[in-house]
GROMACS .gro file of C-alpha atoms in nm:
model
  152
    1UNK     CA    1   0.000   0.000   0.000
    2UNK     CA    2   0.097   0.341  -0.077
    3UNK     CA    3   0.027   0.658   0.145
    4UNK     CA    4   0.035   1.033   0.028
    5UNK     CA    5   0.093   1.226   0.362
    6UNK     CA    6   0.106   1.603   0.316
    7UNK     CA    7   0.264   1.787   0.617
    8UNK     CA    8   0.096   2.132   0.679
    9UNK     CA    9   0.260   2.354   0.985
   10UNK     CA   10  -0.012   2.433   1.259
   11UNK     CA   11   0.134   2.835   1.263
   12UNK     CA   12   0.254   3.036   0.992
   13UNK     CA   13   0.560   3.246   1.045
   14UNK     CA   14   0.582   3.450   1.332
   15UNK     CA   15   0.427   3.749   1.351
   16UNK     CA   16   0.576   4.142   1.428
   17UNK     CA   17   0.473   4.374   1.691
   18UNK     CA   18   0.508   4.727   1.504
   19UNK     CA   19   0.525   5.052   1.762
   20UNK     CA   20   0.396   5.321   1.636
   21UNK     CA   21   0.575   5.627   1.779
   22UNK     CA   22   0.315   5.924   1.796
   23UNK     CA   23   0.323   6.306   1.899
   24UNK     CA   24   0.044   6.352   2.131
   25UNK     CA   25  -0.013   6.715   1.993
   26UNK     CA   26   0.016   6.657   1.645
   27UNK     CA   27  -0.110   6.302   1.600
   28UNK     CA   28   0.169   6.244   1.315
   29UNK     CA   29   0.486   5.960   1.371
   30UNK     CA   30   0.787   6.117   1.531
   31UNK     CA   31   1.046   6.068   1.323
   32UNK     CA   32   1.416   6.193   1.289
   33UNK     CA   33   1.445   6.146   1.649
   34UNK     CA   34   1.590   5.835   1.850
   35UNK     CA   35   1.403   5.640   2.056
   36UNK     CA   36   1.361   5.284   2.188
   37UNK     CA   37   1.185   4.994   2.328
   38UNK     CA   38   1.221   4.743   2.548
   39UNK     CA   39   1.010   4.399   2.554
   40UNK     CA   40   0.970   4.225   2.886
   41UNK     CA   41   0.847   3.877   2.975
   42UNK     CA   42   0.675   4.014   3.345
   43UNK     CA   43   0.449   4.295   3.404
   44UNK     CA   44   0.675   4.470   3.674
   45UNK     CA   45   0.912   4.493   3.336
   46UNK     CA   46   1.249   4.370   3.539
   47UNK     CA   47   1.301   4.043   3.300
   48UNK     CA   48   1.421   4.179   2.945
   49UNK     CA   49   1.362   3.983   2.644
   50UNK     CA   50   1.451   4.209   2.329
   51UNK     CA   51   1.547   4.618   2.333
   52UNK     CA   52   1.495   4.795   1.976
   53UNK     CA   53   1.558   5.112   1.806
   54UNK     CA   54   1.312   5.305   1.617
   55UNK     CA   55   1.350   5.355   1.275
   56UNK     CA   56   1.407   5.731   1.235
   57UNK     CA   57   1.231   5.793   0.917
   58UNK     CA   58   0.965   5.551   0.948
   59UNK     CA   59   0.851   5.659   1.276
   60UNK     CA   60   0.825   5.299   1.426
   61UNK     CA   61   1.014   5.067   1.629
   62UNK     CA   62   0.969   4.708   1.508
   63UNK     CA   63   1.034   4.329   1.707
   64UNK     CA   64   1.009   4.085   1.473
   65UNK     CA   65   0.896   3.692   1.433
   66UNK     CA   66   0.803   3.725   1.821
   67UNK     CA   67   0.700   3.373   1.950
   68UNK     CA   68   0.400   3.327   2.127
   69UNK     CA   69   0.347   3.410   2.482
   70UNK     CA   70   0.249   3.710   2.682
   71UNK     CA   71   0.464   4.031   2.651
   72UNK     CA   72   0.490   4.358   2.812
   73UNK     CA   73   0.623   4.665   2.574
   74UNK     CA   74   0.762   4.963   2.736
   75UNK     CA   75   0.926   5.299   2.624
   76UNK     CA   76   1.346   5.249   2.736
   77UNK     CA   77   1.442   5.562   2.567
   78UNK     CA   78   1.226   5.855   2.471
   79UNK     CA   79   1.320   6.113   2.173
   80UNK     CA   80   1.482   6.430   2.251
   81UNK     CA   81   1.221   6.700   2.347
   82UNK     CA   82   0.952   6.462   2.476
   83UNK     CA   83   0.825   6.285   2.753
   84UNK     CA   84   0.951   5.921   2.874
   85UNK     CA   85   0.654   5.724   2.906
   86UNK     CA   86   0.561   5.480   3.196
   87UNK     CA   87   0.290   5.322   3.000
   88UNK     CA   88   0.340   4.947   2.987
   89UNK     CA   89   0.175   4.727   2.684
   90UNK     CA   90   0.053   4.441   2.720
   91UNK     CA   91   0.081   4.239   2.425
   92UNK     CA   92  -0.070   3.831   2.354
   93UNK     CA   93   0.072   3.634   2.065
   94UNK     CA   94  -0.174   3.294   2.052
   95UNK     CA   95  -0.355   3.094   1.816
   96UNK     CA   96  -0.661   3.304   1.791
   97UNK     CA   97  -0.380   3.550   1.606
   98UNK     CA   98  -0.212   3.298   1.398
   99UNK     CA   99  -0.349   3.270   1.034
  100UNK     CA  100  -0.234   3.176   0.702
  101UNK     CA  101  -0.003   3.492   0.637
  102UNK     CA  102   0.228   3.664   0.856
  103UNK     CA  103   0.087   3.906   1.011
  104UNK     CA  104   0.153   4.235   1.240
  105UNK     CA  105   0.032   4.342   1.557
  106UNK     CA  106   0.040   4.726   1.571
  107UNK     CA  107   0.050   4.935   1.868
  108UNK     CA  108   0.029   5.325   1.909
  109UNK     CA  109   0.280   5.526   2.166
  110UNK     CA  110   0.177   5.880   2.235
  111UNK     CA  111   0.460   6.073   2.355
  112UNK     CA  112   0.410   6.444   2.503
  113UNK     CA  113   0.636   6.718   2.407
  114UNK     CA  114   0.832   6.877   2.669
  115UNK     CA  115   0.683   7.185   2.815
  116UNK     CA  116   0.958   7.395   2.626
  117UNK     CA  117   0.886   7.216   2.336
  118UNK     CA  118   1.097   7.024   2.081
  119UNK     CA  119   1.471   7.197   2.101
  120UNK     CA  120   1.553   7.275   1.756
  121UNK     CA  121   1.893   7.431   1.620
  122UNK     CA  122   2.183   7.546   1.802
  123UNK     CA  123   2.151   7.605   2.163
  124UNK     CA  124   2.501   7.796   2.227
  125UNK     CA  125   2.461   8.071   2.503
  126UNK     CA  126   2.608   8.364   2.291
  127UNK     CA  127   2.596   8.601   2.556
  128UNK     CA  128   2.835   8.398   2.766
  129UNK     CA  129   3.109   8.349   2.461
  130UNK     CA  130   3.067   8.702   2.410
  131UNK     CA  131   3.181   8.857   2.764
  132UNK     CA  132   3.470   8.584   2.782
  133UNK     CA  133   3.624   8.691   2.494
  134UNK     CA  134   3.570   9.035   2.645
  135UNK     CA  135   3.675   8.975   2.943
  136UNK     CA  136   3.989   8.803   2.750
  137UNK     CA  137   4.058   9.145   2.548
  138UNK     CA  138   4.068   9.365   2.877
  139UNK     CA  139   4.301   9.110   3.028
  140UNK     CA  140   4.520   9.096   2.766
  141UNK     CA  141   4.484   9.522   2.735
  142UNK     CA  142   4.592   9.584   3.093
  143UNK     CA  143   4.903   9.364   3.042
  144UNK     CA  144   5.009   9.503   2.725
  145UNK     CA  145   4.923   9.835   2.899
  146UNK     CA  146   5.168   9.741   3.228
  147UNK     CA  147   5.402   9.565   3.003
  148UNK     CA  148   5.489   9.920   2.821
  149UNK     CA  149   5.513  10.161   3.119
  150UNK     CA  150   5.744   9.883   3.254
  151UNK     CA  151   5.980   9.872   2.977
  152UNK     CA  152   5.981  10.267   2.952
   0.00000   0.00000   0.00000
């Protein structure tokens, strides 16, 4: 007797978790700006699994082919002129989301701008630079000044 057997996986390949990094104000993705996240395996986020960096054009931070299981997502590292957030996600891979294609779970992170709002440009304290060097002038004045009644 002959058999045909045809082997069929249970799961498809794993699915992503995209993080969607979002300004609270302007309800656009924050890009240009570093940033990263952190997934844990306990609520109380002290057991790290995975850290990644957000893609700085894109907007997103992305951990891919996660296994299933029960994570918790968490801001590590906010971008520059906004808020670190304390908000913890909790995220379930099972079979109710396994299907046929991969697929990808999508989350949204609001961030809040900094009451001063997003630092742009150069930040140099001209004022400062600009009594040194006076400061440096009068020194060097007076002891050019001393330095010629001397030799006289």
């Amino acid at each position: 007797m002959n058999y045909e057997v045809s082997i069929i996986p249970k799961h498809s390949p794993l699915p992503d978790i995209l993080v969607n990094k979002i300004d609270s104000k302007t309800n656009k993705n924050i890009t240009n700006k570093d940033f990263e996240f952190t997934m844990y395996e306990d609520e109380d986020c002290t057991k790290v699994i995975k850290t990644v960096k957000g893609n700085k054009k894109k907007g997103v931070a992305v951990f891919e082919e996660v296994t299933f299981g029960t994570y918790y997502i968490k801001e590590t590292k906010a971008p520059k002129g906004y808020k670190l957030s304390d908000e913890v996600v909790k995220v379930v891979i099972d079979d109710s989301f396994a299907t046929s294609d991969k697929q990808t779970k999508s989350i949204i992170y609001r961030n809040t701008p900094l009451k001063g709002g997003v630092q742009t440009g150069d930040t140099t304290n001209v004022t400062l630079f600009l009594c040194i060097a006076g400061g440096a002038i009068l020194v060097l004045g007076f002891t050019a000044y001393k330095l010629k009644k001397v030799s006289h």
